[in-house]
Coordinates of C-alpha atoms in Angstrom, one line a residue:
M252 CA -0.1 -0.1 -0.2
L253 CA 1.1 3.3 -1.0
T254 CA 0.7 6.7 0.9
A255 CA -0.6 9.7 -1.0
A256 CA 2.3 12.9 0.9
N257 CA 0.0 15.6 0.3
N258 CA -3.1 14.2 2.0
G259 CA -2.4 11.8 4.0
L260 CA -4.3 9.1 2.6
A261 CA -3.7 5.5 1.7
R262 CA -3.7 5.0 -2.3
S263 CA -4.4 1.2 -2.7
P264 CA -2.8 -0.5 -5.9
T265 CA -4.4 -2.2 -8.4
H266 CA -3.3 -3.7 -12.2
F267 CA -4.4 -2.7 -14.7
S268 CA -3.5 -3.6 -18.6
G269 CA -0.1 -4.9 -16.4
I270 CA 0.5 -0.8 -15.3
T271 CA -0.2 -0.9 -10.8
M272 CA -2.8 2.8 -10.7
P273 CA -3.5 4.0 -7.3
V274 CA -7.3 4.4 -6.3
E275 CA -7.3 7.8 -5.6
I276 CA -9.6 9.6 -3.0
I277 CA -11.1 13.7 -4.3
P278 CA -13.3 15.7 -3.1
A279 CA -17.0 14.9 -4.9
R280 CA -17.8 17.7 -7.5
P281 CA -21.4 17.8 -9.5
A282 CA -19.9 16.4 -12.6
H283 CA -20.0 13.2 -10.6
A284 CA -23.3 12.6 -10.0
S285 CA -24.3 10.4 -12.7
D286 CA -21.8 8.3 -11.9
I287 CA -22.6 8.3 -8.3
A288 CA -26.1 7.7 -9.0
R289 CA -25.8 4.8 -10.9
I290 CA -23.6 3.4 -7.7
L291 CA -26.2 4.5 -6.0
F292 CA -28.6 2.4 -7.1
H293 CA -26.5 -1.1 -8.0
A294 CA -24.1 -0.8 -4.4
F295 CA -27.9 -0.7 -2.6
G296 CA -29.7 -2.9 -5.3
K297 CA -27.4 -5.9 -4.5
I298 CA -26.8 -5.6 -1.2
S299 CA -31.0 -5.5 0.1
A300 CA -31.0 -8.5 -2.7
E301 CA -28.8 -10.7 -1.2
H302 CA -30.7 -9.7 2.5
G303 CA -34.1 -10.0 1.6
F304 CA -34.7 -6.1 1.5
P305 CA -36.1 -3.4 0.1
S306 CA -33.4 -1.5 -1.4
D307 CA -33.2 2.5 -0.1
V308 CA -32.4 3.1 -3.4
D309 CA -35.3 1.4 -6.0
S310 CA -34.7 3.1 -9.4
L311 CA -31.5 5.5 -10.8
E312 CA -33.6 8.5 -10.9
L313 CA -34.0 8.6 -6.5
G314 CA -30.1 8.2 -7.3
G315 CA -29.8 10.8 -9.6
M316 CA -32.2 13.4 -6.8
I317 CA -30.2 12.3 -4.2
A318 CA -26.8 12.5 -6.0
Q319 CA -28.0 15.7 -6.9
L320 CA -28.7 16.9 -3.8
V321 CA -25.4 15.7 -2.1
T322 CA -23.2 16.9 -4.8
T323 CA -24.3 20.0 -4.6
R324 CA -25.6 21.7 -1.3
P325 CA -23.4 23.6 0.5
D326 CA -23.5 22.0 3.9
F327 CA -22.7 18.5 2.1
T328 CA -19.0 17.6 2.1
G329 CA -18.2 14.1 0.0
F330 CA -15.6 12.2 -1.5
V331 CA -15.4 9.8 -4.0
A332 CA -12.7 7.0 -5.5
I333 CA -11.4 7.1 -9.1
D334 CA -9.6 3.9 -10.2
N335 CA -8.1 4.8 -13.7
G336 CA -10.4 7.9 -14.5
H337 CA -13.1 5.7 -13.2
V338 CA -15.7 6.8 -10.4
I339 CA -15.9 3.6 -8.4
G340 CA -17.4 5.1 -4.9
S341 CA -18.6 8.4 -3.0
N342 CA -19.1 9.5 0.7
F343 CA -21.1 12.4 1.9
I344 CA -21.1 13.6 5.6
M345 CA -23.3 16.7 6.2
L346 CA -21.6 19.4 8.2
A347 CA -25.1 21.8 8.8
D348 CA -24.7 21.8 12.4
E349 CA -23.5 20.8 15.5
V350 CA -23.5 17.1 14.4
G351 CA -21.7 15.3 11.0
G352 CA -23.9 13.3 9.3
I353 CA -22.2 10.4 7.6
G354 CA -23.8 8.9 4.4
P355 CA -24.7 8.1 1.2
I356 CA -21.1 5.7 1.3
T357 CA -21.4 3.8 -1.6
I358 CA -18.6 1.3 -3.5
D359 CA -19.4 -0.3 -7.0
P360 CA -20.1 -3.6 -6.2
A361 CA -16.9 -4.6 -8.7
H362 CA -14.9 -3.1 -7.0
Q363 CA -15.9 -4.0 -2.9
G364 CA -13.3 -5.9 -0.7
R365 CA -10.1 -3.6 -1.3
Q366 CA -10.9 -1.5 1.5
V367 CA -12.1 1.4 -0.1
G368 CA -14.7 2.2 1.7
R369 CA -12.6 2.6 4.0
R370 CA -10.7 5.1 3.4
L371 CA -13.7 6.5 1.8
M372 CA -15.0 6.9 5.4
Q373 CA -11.7 7.6 7.0
A374 CA -11.8 10.9 4.7
V375 CA -14.6 12.1 6.0
I376 CA -14.2 12.4 9.4
D377 CA -10.7 13.4 8.7
A378 CA -12.7 16.1 6.7
A379 CA -15.2 16.8 9.8
R380 CA -12.1 17.1 12.1
A381 CA -11.0 19.6 10.4
K382 CA -13.5 21.7 10.4
G383 CA -14.1 21.4 14.3
F384 CA -16.9 19.3 14.7
Q385 CA -16.1 16.7 17.7
R386 CA -19.6 14.1 17.4
L387 CA -20.4 12.5 14.2
G388 CA -23.1 9.9 13.7
L389 CA -24.6 7.8 10.9
L390 CA -27.1 5.2 10.2
Q391 CA -26.9 1.6 9.4
D392 CA -28.4 -1.2 8.3
S393 CA -28.0 -3.5 10.8
F394 CA -28.2 -6.6 8.3
N395 CA -25.3 -5.5 6.8
T396 CA -22.2 -6.6 9.2
R397 CA -19.4 -6.0 7.3
S398 CA -20.2 -2.8 8.2
L399 CA -21.1 -2.8 11.2
S400 CA -17.5 -3.6 11.4
L401 CA -15.8 -1.8 10.2
Y402 CA -17.7 1.3 11.3
A403 CA -16.5 -0.3 14.7
S404 CA -13.1 0.0 14.0
L405 CA -13.1 3.3 13.0
G406 CA -14.1 4.6 17.1
F407 CA -18.4 4.2 16.7
T408 CA -20.2 3.1 18.7
V409 CA -24.3 2.0 18.5
R410 CA -26.2 4.2 20.4
E411 CA -30.0 3.5 19.6
P412 CA -31.6 0.5 17.7
A413 CA -34.1 2.2 14.7
A414 CA -37.1 1.0 12.5
L415 CA -37.6 1.9 9.1
I416 CA -40.8 2.5 9.1
D417 CA -43.7 2.1 6.9
I418 CA -46.7 5.0 7.7
V419 CA -49.9 4.8 7.1
P420 CA -51.7 7.8 6.3
A421 CA -54.3 9.5 8.4
E422 CA -57.8 9.1 7.2
D423 CA -58.1 13.2 8.5
I424 CA -56.2 16.2 8.0
D425 CA -55.6 17.3 12.3
P426 CA -56.7 21.3 11.9
G427 CA -53.6 21.9 14.4
I428 CA -51.4 20.8 11.5
R429 CA -49.3 23.5 9.2
P430 CA -47.0 24.3 7.7
L431 CA -44.0 24.5 9.3
T432 CA -42.5 28.1 9.1
A433 CA -39.6 30.2 9.3
D434 CA -41.1 31.9 12.2
D435 CA -41.2 28.5 13.4
L436 CA -37.3 27.6 13.7
D437 CA -36.6 29.6 17.7
A438 CA -39.6 27.3 18.9
A439 CA -38.8 23.9 16.9
D440 CA -35.0 24.8 17.8
A441 CA -35.4 25.1 21.3
L442 CA -37.7 22.1 21.0
C443 CA -35.1 20.2 19.3
V444 CA -32.1 20.7 21.6
R445 CA -34.6 20.0 25.0
L446 CA -34.7 16.6 23.7
Q447 CA -31.7 15.6 21.4
K448 CA -29.8 17.5 23.1
F449 CA -28.2 19.6 20.1
S450 CA -29.5 22.2 17.5
R451 CA -30.5 21.0 13.7
R452 CA -31.5 24.5 13.3
N453 CA -29.4 25.2 9.9
E454 CA -30.5 21.3 8.6
T455 CA -34.6 22.4 9.4
R456 CA -34.2 25.9 7.7
A457 CA -32.4 24.3 4.6
A458 CA -35.6 21.7 5.4
I459 CA -38.1 25.1 4.7
D460 CA -35.8 26.3 1.6
G461 CA -35.5 23.8 -0.2
G462 CA -39.8 22.9 0.0
F463 CA -38.8 19.4 1.8
G464 CA -42.2 19.6 3.3
P465 CA -41.9 19.8 6.9
L466 CA -44.5 20.5 9.4
A467 CA -45.6 22.3 12.4
K468 CA -47.7 21.2 15.4
L469 CA -49.6 23.8 17.0
R470 CA -51.4 23.2 20.9
N471 CA -53.1 26.6 22.1
G472 CA -51.1 28.3 19.6
K473 CA -47.9 27.6 20.4
L474 CA -45.5 25.3 18.5
C475 CA -45.7 21.1 20.5
G476 CA -44.1 19.2 17.7
Y477 CA -42.5 19.4 14.2
L478 CA -41.4 16.7 11.5
I479 CA -39.4 17.1 8.1
P480 CA -41.4 14.0 6.5
G481 CA -39.0 11.1 5.2
I482 CA -35.8 9.5 6.2
F483 CA -33.7 12.2 5.2
G484 CA -36.1 14.5 7.9
H485 CA -36.1 13.9 11.4
A486 CA -38.9 14.9 14.5
N487 CA -39.0 16.4 18.1
A488 CA -42.7 16.4 19.4
E489 CA -43.8 17.4 23.0
S490 CA -45.7 14.0 22.8
I491 CA -45.8 10.7 21.4
A492 CA -49.8 11.7 19.9
D493 CA -48.6 15.0 19.1
L494 CA -45.3 12.8 16.7
V495 CA -48.0 10.4 15.2
A496 CA -50.4 12.5 14.1
L497 CA -47.2 14.9 12.9
L498 CA -46.4 10.8 11.2
R499 CA -49.5 10.2 9.6
N500 CA -50.8 13.7 8.7
A501 CA -47.3 13.6 6.5
A502 CA -47.2 10.5 5.3
A503 CA -51.7 12.0 3.6
H504 CA -49.0 13.2 0.9
G505 CA -47.7 10.3 -0.8
G506 CA -43.8 10.0 -1.8
S507 CA -41.2 10.0 0.2
A508 CA -42.9 11.4 3.8
T509 CA -44.8 7.6 3.8
K510 CA -41.0 6.4 5.4
S511 CA -39.2 7.4 9.0
L512 CA -37.3 6.1 11.0
I513 CA -38.2 5.4 14.4
P514 CA -35.8 4.4 17.3
L515 CA -37.0 1.1 18.8
R516 CA -36.4 2.3 22.8
N517 CA -39.3 3.8 22.6
G518 CA -42.2 1.7 22.9
D519 CA -44.2 3.5 23.6
L520 CA -44.4 5.4 20.0
F521 CA -43.5 1.8 18.4
R522 CA -46.7 0.3 20.1
A523 CA -48.3 3.8 18.7
L524 CA -47.1 3.0 15.6
L525 CA -48.1 -0.8 15.0
T526 CA -51.7 0.0 16.3
A527 CA -52.0 2.0 13.9
R528 CA -51.4 -0.9 11.1
C529 CA -47.6 0.9 10.4
R530 CA -45.4 -1.7 9.6
V531 CA -41.0 -2.6 9.6
V532 CA -40.0 -2.2 6.7
K533 CA -36.5 -3.3 8.7
V534 CA -34.4 -2.8 11.3
M535 CA -30.8 -0.1 11.7
N536 CA -28.4 1.2 14.3
Q537 CA -27.6 4.8 15.7
M538 CA -23.8 5.2 15.9
T539 CA -21.4 8.0 17.0
L540 CA -18.2 9.2 16.7
G541 CA -17.1 11.2 19.8
D542 CA -19.3 13.0 22.6
Y543 CA -22.1 11.9 22.7
T544 CA -25.8 12.4 25.6
P545 CA -28.4 10.4 25.2
P546 CA -31.8 12.6 23.5
T547 CA -35.0 11.9 25.9
G548 CA -38.3 12.5 25.2
T549 CA -39.9 12.0 21.9
W550 CA -38.1 12.1 18.7
L551 CA -37.0 10.5 15.1
P552 CA -33.1 10.6 13.7
S553 CA -32.1 11.0 10.1
I554 CA -30.8 8.8 8.2
E555 CA -27.2 10.6 8.7
Y556 CA -27.8 11.2 12.7

């Protein structure tokens, strides 16, 4: 194994036409988006099919949407692995608030088992540390024992089991639920800090500005919960009933809002959703690196952390 003196990252040699060529890790750019999308689709499809689960990236179109988002938004930093001029993997980290959220990480199935994933993980960890981030998080499919072992070897610890859930839409719209707006940011962030123990203010503002359909739940004119729908969103609420109402009202709009991540140690929330005929798709592990304070109350993670 060679070491690149200019960036401190090891380079794994590969043989091509009799010549030893290095796999390089370089910053991701929008020009890489089509290759990233293709690998997202094929890599997620392969590992999910092998274990009998539906893929999180079930179309090239969805892969393209994700690739465009992570390569163009300024709060994402990413890297691609290049082998003989071709993208063979990528990894990203969202550095919007106090906690860096890692993912998606994917390696072309034809190039797995070559330590590329470890190097891409180290690249985002190093990028976060260089910007002063002391806490990083990710969610990991529990059936993927290889990635679990990789993340643990890099210092990550499992903190919370989570279930990906299909949400059953509400039959009637809750009159206490409306779109979350910029005027709600102070109250929403105060609730987040109280429950999740860190701020997600910039992430929430990006969801409002980007048209991701965040919702607010009001009681007596005051915010008692909010939700950014889908697995890339998160939520905080004063009560389980408030959160279930937010989830089911969001799901009535269809699309990505019909799926959410639920912390399984909140047994009352889990049972409330099962009673509402919601269905478990798969189980994941929330993992963190660095300082960690457990959340309290009624909250939801995102696929990032």
